[in-house]
CSV table of C-alpha atoms and ligand atoms in Angstrom, one decimal:
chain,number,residue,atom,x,y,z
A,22,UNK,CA,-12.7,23.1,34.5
A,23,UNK,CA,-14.7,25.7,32.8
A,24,UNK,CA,-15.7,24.6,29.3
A,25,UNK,CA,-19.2,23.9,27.9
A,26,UNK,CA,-21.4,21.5,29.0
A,27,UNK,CA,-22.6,19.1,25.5
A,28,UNK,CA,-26.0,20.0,24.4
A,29,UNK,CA,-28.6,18.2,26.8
A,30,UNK,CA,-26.1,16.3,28.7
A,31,UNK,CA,-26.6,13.5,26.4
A,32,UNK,CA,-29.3,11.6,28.0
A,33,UNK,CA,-32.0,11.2,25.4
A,34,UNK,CA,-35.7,10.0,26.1
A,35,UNK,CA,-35.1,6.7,25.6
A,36,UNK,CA,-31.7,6.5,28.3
A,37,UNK,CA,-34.0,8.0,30.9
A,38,UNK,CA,-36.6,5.1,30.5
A,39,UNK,CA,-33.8,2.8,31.3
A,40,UNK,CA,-33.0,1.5,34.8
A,41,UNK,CA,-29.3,2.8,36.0
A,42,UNK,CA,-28.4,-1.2,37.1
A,43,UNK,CA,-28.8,-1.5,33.2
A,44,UNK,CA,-26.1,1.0,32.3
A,45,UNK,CA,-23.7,-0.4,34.9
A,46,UNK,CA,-24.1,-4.0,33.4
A,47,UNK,CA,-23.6,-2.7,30.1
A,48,UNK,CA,-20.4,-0.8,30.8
A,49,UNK,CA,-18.9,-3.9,33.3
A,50,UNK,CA,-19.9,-6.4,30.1
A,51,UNK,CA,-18.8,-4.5,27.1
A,52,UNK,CA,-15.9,-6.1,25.3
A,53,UNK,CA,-13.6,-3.0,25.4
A,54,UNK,CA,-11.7,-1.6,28.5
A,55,UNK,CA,-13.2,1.3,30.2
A,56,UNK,CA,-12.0,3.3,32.7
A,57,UNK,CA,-13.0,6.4,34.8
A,58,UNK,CA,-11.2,8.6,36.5
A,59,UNK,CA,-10.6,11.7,38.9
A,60,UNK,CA,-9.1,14.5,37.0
A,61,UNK,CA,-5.6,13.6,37.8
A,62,UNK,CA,-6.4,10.0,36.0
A,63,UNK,CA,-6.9,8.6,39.1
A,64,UNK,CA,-8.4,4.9,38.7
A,65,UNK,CA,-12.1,5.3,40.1
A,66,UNK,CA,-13.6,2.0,38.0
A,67,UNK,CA,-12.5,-0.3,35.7
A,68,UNK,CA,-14.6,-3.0,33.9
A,69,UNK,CA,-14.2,-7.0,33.3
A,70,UNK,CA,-12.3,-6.2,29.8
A,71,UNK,CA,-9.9,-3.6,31.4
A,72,UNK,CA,-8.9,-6.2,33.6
A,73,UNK,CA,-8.7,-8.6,30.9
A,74,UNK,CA,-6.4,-6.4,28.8
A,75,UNK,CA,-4.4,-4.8,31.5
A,76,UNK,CA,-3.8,-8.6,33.5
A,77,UNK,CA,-4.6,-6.4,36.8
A,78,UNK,CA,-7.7,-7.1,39.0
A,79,UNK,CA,-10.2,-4.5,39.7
A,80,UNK,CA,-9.0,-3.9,43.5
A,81,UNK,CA,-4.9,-3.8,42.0
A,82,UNK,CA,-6.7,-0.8,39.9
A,83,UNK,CA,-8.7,1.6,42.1
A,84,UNK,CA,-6.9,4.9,43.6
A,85,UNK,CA,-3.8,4.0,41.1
A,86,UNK,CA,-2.5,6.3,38.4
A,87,UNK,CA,-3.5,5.3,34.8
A,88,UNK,CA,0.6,6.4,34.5
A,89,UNK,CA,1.0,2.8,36.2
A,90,UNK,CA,0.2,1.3,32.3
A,91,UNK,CA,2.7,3.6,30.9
A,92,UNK,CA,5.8,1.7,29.0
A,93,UNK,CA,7.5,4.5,29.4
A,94,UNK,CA,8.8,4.9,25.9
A,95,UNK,CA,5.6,6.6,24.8
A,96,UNK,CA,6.9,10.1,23.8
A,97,UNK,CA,6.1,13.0,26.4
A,98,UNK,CA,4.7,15.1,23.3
A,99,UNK,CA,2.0,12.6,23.1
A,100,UNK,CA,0.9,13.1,26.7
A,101,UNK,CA,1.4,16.7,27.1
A,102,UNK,CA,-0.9,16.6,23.3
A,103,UNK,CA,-3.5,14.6,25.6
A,104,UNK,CA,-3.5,16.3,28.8
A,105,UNK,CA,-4.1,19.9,26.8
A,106,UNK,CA,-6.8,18.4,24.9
A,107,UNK,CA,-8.8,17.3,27.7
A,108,UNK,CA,-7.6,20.6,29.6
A,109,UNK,CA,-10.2,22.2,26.5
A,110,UNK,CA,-13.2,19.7,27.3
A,111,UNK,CA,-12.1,18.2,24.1
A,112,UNK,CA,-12.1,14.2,24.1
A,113,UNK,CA,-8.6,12.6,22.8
A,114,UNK,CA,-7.6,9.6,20.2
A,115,UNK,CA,-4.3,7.9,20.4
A,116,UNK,CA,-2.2,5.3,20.6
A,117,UNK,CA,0.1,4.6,23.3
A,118,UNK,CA,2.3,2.0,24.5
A,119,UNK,CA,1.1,0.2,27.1
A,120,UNK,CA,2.7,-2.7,29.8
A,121,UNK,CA,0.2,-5.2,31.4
A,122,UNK,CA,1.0,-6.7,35.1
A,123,UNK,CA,3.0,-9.4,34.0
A,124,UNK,CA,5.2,-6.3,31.8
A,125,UNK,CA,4.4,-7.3,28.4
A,126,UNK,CA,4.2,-4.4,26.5
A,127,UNK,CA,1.1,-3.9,24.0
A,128,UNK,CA,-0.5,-0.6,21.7
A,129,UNK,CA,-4.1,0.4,22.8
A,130,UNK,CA,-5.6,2.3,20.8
A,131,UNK,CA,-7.3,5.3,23.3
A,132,UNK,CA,-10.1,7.4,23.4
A,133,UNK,CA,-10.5,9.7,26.3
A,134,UNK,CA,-13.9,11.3,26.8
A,135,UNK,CA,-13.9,14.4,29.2
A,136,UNK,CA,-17.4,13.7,31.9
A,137,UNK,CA,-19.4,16.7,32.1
A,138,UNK,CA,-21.7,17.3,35.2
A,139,UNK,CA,-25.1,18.4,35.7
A,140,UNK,CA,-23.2,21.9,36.5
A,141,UNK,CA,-21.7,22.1,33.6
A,142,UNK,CA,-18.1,21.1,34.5
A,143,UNK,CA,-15.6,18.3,34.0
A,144,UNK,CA,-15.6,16.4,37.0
A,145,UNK,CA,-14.0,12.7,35.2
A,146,UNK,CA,-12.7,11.3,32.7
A,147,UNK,CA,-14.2,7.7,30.4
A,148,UNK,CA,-11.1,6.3,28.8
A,149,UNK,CA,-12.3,3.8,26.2
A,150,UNK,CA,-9.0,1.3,24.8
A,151,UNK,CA,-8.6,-1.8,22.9
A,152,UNK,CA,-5.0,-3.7,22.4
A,153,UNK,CA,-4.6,-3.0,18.8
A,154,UNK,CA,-1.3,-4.8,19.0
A,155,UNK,CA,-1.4,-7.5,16.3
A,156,UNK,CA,-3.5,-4.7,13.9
A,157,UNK,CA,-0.4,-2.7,13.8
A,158,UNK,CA,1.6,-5.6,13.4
A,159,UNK,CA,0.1,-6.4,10.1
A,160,UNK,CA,-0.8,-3.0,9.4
A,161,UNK,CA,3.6,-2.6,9.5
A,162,UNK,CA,4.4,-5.7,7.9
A,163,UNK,CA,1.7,-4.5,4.6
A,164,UNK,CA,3.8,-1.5,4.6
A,165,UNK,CA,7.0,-3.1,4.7
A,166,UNK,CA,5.8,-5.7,2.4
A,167,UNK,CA,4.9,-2.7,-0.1
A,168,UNK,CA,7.7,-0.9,0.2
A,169,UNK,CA,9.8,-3.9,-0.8
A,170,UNK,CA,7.9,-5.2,-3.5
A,171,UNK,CA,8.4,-1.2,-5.0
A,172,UNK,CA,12.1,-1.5,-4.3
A,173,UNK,CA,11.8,-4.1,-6.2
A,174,UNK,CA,9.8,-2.9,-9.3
A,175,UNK,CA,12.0,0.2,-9.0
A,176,UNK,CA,15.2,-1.7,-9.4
A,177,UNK,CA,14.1,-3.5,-12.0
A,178,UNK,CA,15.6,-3.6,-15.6
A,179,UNK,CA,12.7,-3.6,-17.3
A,180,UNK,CA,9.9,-1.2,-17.7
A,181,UNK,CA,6.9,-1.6,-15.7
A,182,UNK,CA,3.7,0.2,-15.8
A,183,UNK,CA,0.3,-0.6,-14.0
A,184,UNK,CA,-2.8,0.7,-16.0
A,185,UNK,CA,-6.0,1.7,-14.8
A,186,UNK,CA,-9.6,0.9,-16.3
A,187,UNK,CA,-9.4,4.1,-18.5
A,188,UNK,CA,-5.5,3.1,-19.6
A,189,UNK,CA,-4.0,5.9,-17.5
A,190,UNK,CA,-0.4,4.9,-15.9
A,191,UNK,CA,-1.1,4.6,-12.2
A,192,UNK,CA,2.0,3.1,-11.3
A,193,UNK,CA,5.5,2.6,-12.9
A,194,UNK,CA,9.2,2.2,-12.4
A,195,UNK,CA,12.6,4.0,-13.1
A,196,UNK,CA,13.0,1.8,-16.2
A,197,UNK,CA,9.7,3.3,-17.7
A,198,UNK,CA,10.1,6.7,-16.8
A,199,UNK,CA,13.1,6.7,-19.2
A,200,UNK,CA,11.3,5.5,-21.6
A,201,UNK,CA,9.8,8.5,-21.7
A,202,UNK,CA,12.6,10.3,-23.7
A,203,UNK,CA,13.0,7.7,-25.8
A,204,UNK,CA,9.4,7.4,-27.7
A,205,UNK,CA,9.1,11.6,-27.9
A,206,UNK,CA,6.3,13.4,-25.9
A,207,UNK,CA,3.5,10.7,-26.1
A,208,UNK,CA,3.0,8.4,-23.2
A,209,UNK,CA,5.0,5.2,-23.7
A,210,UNK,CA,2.6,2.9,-22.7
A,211,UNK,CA,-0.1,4.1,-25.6
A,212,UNK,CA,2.8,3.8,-27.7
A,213,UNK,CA,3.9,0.2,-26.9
A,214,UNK,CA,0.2,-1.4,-26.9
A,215,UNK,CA,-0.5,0.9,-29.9
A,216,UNK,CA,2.2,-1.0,-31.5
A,217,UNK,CA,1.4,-4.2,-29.8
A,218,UNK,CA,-1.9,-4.3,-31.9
A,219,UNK,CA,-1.1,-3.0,-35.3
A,220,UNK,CA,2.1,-5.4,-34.8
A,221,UNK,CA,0.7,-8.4,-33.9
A,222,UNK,CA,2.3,-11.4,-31.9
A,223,UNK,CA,-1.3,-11.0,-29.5
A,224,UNK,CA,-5.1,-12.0,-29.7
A,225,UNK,CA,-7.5,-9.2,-30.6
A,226,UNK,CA,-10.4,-8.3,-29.0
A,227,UNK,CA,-13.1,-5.5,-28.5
A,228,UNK,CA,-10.8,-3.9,-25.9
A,229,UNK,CA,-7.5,-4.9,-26.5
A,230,UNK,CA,-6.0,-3.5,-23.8
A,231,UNK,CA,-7.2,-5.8,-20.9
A,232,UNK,CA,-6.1,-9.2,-22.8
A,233,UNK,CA,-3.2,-10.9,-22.3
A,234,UNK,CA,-1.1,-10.3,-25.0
A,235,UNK,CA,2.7,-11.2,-25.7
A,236,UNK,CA,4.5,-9.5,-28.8
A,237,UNK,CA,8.2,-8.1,-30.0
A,238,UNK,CA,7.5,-4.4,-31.1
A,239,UNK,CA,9.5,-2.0,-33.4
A,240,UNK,CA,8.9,1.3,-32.1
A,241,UNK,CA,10.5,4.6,-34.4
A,242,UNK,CA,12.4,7.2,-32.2
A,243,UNK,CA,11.6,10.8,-33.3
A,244,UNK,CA,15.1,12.4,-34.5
A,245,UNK,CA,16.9,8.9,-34.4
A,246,UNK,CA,17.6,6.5,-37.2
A,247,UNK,CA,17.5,3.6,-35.5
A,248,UNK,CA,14.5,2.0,-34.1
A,249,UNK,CA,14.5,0.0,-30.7
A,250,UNK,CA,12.9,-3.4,-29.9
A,251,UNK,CA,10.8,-4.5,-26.8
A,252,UNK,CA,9.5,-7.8,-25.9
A,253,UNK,CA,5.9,-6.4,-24.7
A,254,UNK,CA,3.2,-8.7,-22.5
A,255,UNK,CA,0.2,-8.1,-20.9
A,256,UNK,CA,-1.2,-9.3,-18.1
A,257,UNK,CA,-5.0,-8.1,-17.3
A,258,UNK,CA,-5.7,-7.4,-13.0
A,259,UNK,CA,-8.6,-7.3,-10.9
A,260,UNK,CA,-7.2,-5.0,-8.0
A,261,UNK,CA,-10.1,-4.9,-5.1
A,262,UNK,CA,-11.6,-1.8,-4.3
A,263,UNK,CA,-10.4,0.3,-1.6
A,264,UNK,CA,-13.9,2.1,-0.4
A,265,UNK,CA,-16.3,1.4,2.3
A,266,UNK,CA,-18.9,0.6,-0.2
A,267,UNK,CA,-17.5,-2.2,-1.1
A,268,UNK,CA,-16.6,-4.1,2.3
A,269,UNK,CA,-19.3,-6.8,1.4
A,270,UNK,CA,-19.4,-6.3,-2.1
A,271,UNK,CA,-15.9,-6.9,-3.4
A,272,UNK,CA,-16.0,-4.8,-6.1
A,273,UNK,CA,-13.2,-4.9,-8.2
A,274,UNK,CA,-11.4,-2.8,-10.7
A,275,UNK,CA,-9.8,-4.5,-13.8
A,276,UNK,CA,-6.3,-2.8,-14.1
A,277,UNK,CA,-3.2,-3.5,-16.6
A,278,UNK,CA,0.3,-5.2,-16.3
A,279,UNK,CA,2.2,-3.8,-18.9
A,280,UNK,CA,6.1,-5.1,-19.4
A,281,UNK,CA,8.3,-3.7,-22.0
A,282,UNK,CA,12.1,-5.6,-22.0
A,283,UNK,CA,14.4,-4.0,-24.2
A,284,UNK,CA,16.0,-6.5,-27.0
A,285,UNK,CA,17.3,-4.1,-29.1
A,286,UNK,CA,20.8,-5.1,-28.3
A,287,UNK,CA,19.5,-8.8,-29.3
A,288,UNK,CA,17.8,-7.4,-32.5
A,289,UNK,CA,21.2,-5.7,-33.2
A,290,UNK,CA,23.5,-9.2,-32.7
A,291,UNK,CA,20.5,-11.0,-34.8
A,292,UNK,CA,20.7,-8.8,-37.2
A,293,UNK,CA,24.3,-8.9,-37.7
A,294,UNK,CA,24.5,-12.7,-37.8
A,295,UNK,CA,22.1,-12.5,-40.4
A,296,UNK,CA,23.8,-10.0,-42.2
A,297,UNK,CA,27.3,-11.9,-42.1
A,298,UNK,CA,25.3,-15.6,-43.1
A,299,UNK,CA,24.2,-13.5,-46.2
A,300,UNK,CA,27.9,-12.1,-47.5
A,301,UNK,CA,28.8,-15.6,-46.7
A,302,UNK,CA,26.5,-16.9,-49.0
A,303,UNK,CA,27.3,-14.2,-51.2
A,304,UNK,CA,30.8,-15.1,-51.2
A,305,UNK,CA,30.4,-19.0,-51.2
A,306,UNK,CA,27.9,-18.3,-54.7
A,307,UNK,CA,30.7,-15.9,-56.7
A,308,UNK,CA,33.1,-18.4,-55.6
A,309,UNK,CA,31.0,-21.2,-56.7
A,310,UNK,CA,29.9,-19.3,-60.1
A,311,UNK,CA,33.9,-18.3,-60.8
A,312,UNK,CA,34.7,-21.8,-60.3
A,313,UNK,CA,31.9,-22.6,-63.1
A,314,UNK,CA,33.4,-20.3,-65.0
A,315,UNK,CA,36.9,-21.8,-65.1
A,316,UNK,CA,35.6,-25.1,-66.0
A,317,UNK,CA,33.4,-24.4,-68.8
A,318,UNK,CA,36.8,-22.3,-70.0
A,319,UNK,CA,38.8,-25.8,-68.8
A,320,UNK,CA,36.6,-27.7,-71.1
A,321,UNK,CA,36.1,-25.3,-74.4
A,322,UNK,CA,39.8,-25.4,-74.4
A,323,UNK,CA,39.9,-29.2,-74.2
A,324,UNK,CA,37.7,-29.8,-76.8
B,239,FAD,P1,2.7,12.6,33.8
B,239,FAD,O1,3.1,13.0,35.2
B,239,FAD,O2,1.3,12.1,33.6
B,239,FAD,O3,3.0,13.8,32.8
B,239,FAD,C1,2.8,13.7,31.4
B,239,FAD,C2,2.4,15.1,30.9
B,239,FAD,O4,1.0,15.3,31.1
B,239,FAD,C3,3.1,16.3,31.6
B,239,FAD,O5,3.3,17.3,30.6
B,239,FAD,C4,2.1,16.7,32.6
B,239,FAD,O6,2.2,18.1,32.9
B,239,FAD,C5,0.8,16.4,31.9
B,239,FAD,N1,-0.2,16.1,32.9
B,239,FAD,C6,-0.3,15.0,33.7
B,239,FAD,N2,-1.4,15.0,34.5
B,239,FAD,C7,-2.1,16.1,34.1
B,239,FAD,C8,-3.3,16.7,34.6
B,239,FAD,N3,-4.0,16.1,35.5
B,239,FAD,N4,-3.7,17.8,34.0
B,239,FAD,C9,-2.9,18.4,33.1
B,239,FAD,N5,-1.8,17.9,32.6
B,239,FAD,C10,-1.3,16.8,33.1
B,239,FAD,N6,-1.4,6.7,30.0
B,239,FAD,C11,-0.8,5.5,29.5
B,239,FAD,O7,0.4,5.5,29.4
B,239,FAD,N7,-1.6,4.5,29.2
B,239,FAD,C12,-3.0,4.5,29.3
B,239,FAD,O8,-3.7,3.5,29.0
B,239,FAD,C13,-3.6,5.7,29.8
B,239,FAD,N8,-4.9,5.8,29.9
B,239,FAD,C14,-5.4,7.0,30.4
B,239,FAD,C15,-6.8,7.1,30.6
B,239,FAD,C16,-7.4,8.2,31.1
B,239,FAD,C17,-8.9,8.3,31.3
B,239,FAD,C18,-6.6,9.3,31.4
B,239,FAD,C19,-7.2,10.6,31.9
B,239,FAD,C20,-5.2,9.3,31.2
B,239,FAD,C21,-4.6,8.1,30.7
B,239,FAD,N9,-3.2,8.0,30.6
B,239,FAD,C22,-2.7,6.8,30.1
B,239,FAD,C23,-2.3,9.2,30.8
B,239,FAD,C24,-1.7,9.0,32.2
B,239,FAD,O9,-2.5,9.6,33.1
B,239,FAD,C25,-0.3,9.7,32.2
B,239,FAD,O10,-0.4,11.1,31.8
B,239,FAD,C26,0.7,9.1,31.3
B,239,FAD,O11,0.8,7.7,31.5
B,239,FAD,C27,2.1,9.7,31.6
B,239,FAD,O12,2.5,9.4,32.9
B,239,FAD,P2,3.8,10.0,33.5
B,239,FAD,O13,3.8,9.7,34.9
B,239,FAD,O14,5.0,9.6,32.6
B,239,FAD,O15,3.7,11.6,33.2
């Protein structure tokens, strides 16, 4: 293979001080399966961790294929994607699936390293792989878990919005996007705390918008005479931070819950059942006042 030999064949200063025996020890010892092999992935060595992983014994290995680990069910794109990388010089980084001896099937995750020679040319290859098996396992179940939970969210009748530190919507449902049209062109969730706080029903507070608050709101609809009523809470978050920075540090970031349930159809019946009580009374007082009215008349005459 013709392609460029790395810069100074990677042996620095230091790695020439130290004795060969040292290197091999390293390599048989280290905790993740290593391979090398001929150019046609020919087994030549194998360490203590490849035979851990793979359930196969050095002596099984040697002179077989690395093909012999194939499941079978990896997709030929992803081989023929491999092969013409390292047909460049260039190493490759994948997952495949894998079968051990006993033919349990696992994922390694694999990095294969093309071996320059002191001539310049490819003459092996150092595949470097770990069984990353129960990773993706809960690496799928988060996913599925998340893509539930915003089935969920989505699906649900009332509107749902997650603020971040600066009170910017980061995350909402259907049921708040259509809220949208309803309170004009500003951004319902300003609109809804807005009203929260001049409306009452919550606590106060420097910043008002990461308390927990509870509160019925009347909110005015541009170009529509009647108002609609939501049952509003709060719920302050600390949502951990997602950069490397803060692996050890557990930084957080405080977020918002914001819930909005519509009760305007509640306010409506309310208000009609107060609105009848009242003509009842109404009606029970005229009643009561004519029949005043008759008596006093009753007793004039009488006298
Ligand atoms: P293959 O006959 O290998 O063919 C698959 C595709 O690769 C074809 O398109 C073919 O043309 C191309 N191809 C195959 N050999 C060469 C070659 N020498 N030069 C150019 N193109 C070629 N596979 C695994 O499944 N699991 C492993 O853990 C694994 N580890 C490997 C580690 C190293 C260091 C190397 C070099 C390869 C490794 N492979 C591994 C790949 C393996 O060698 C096979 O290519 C693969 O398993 C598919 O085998 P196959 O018999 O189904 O198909």
């Amino acid at each position: 293979m013709s392609t460029p030999r790395p810069k100074a064949n990677s042996r620095t200063m230091l790695a020439a001080d130290l004795p060969a025996e040292l290197y091999e020890e390293a390599v048989s010892q280290a905790d993740v399966a290593i391979s090398i092999t001929d150019l046609k992935a020919n087994i030549l060595y194998a360490n203590q961790a490849f035979e851990r992983a793979t359930g196969y014994d050095a002596s099984e290995l040697r002179g077989k294929n690395q093909s012999m680990l194939s499941n079978h069910t990896t997709p030929r794109l992803v081989y023929e994607t491999l092969w013409a990388r390292l047909a460049m010089g260039k190493a490759w980084s994948g997952r495949l699936l894998n079968q051990r001896k006993d033919g349990s099937p696992y994922l390694a995750d694999l990095t294969i390293t093309p071996v320059h020679g002191p001539d310049g040319e490819v003459h092996h290859y150092l595949g470097m792989h770990r069984d990353v098996t129960d990773m993706h396992q809960l690496e799928q179940r988060s996913r599925n878990q998340k893509q539930l939970i915003e089935s969920v969210v989505d699906m649900a009748p009332m509107a749902i919005a997650l603020l971040d530190e600066n009170g910017k919507v980061i995350l909402d449902n259907q049921a708040y996007k259509k809220l949208v049209t309803d309170v004009g062109s500003r951004e319902p969730a300003d609109v809804l705390m807005e009203a929260l706080e001049t409306q009452g029903g919550g606590r106060g507070g420097d910043r008002p918008q990461f308390l927990r608050r509870e509160g019925e709101v009347r909110i005015e609809r541009p170009n529509r005479p009647e108002p609609r009523w939501f049952s509003v809470s709060t719920l302050p978050l600390d949502v951990a931070q997602e950069s490397a920075d803060a692996f050890f540090a557990a930084a957080t970031r405080r977020c918002l819950l914001l819930v909005a349930v519509d009760i305007t159809p509640l306010r409506m019946e309310q208000e009609k059942a107060r609105t009848a009580a009242l003509k009842a009374l109404l009606a029970e007082e005229e009643h009561a006042s004519a029949l005043r009215e008759s008596l006093s008349a009753t007793l004039y005459r009488l006298e």
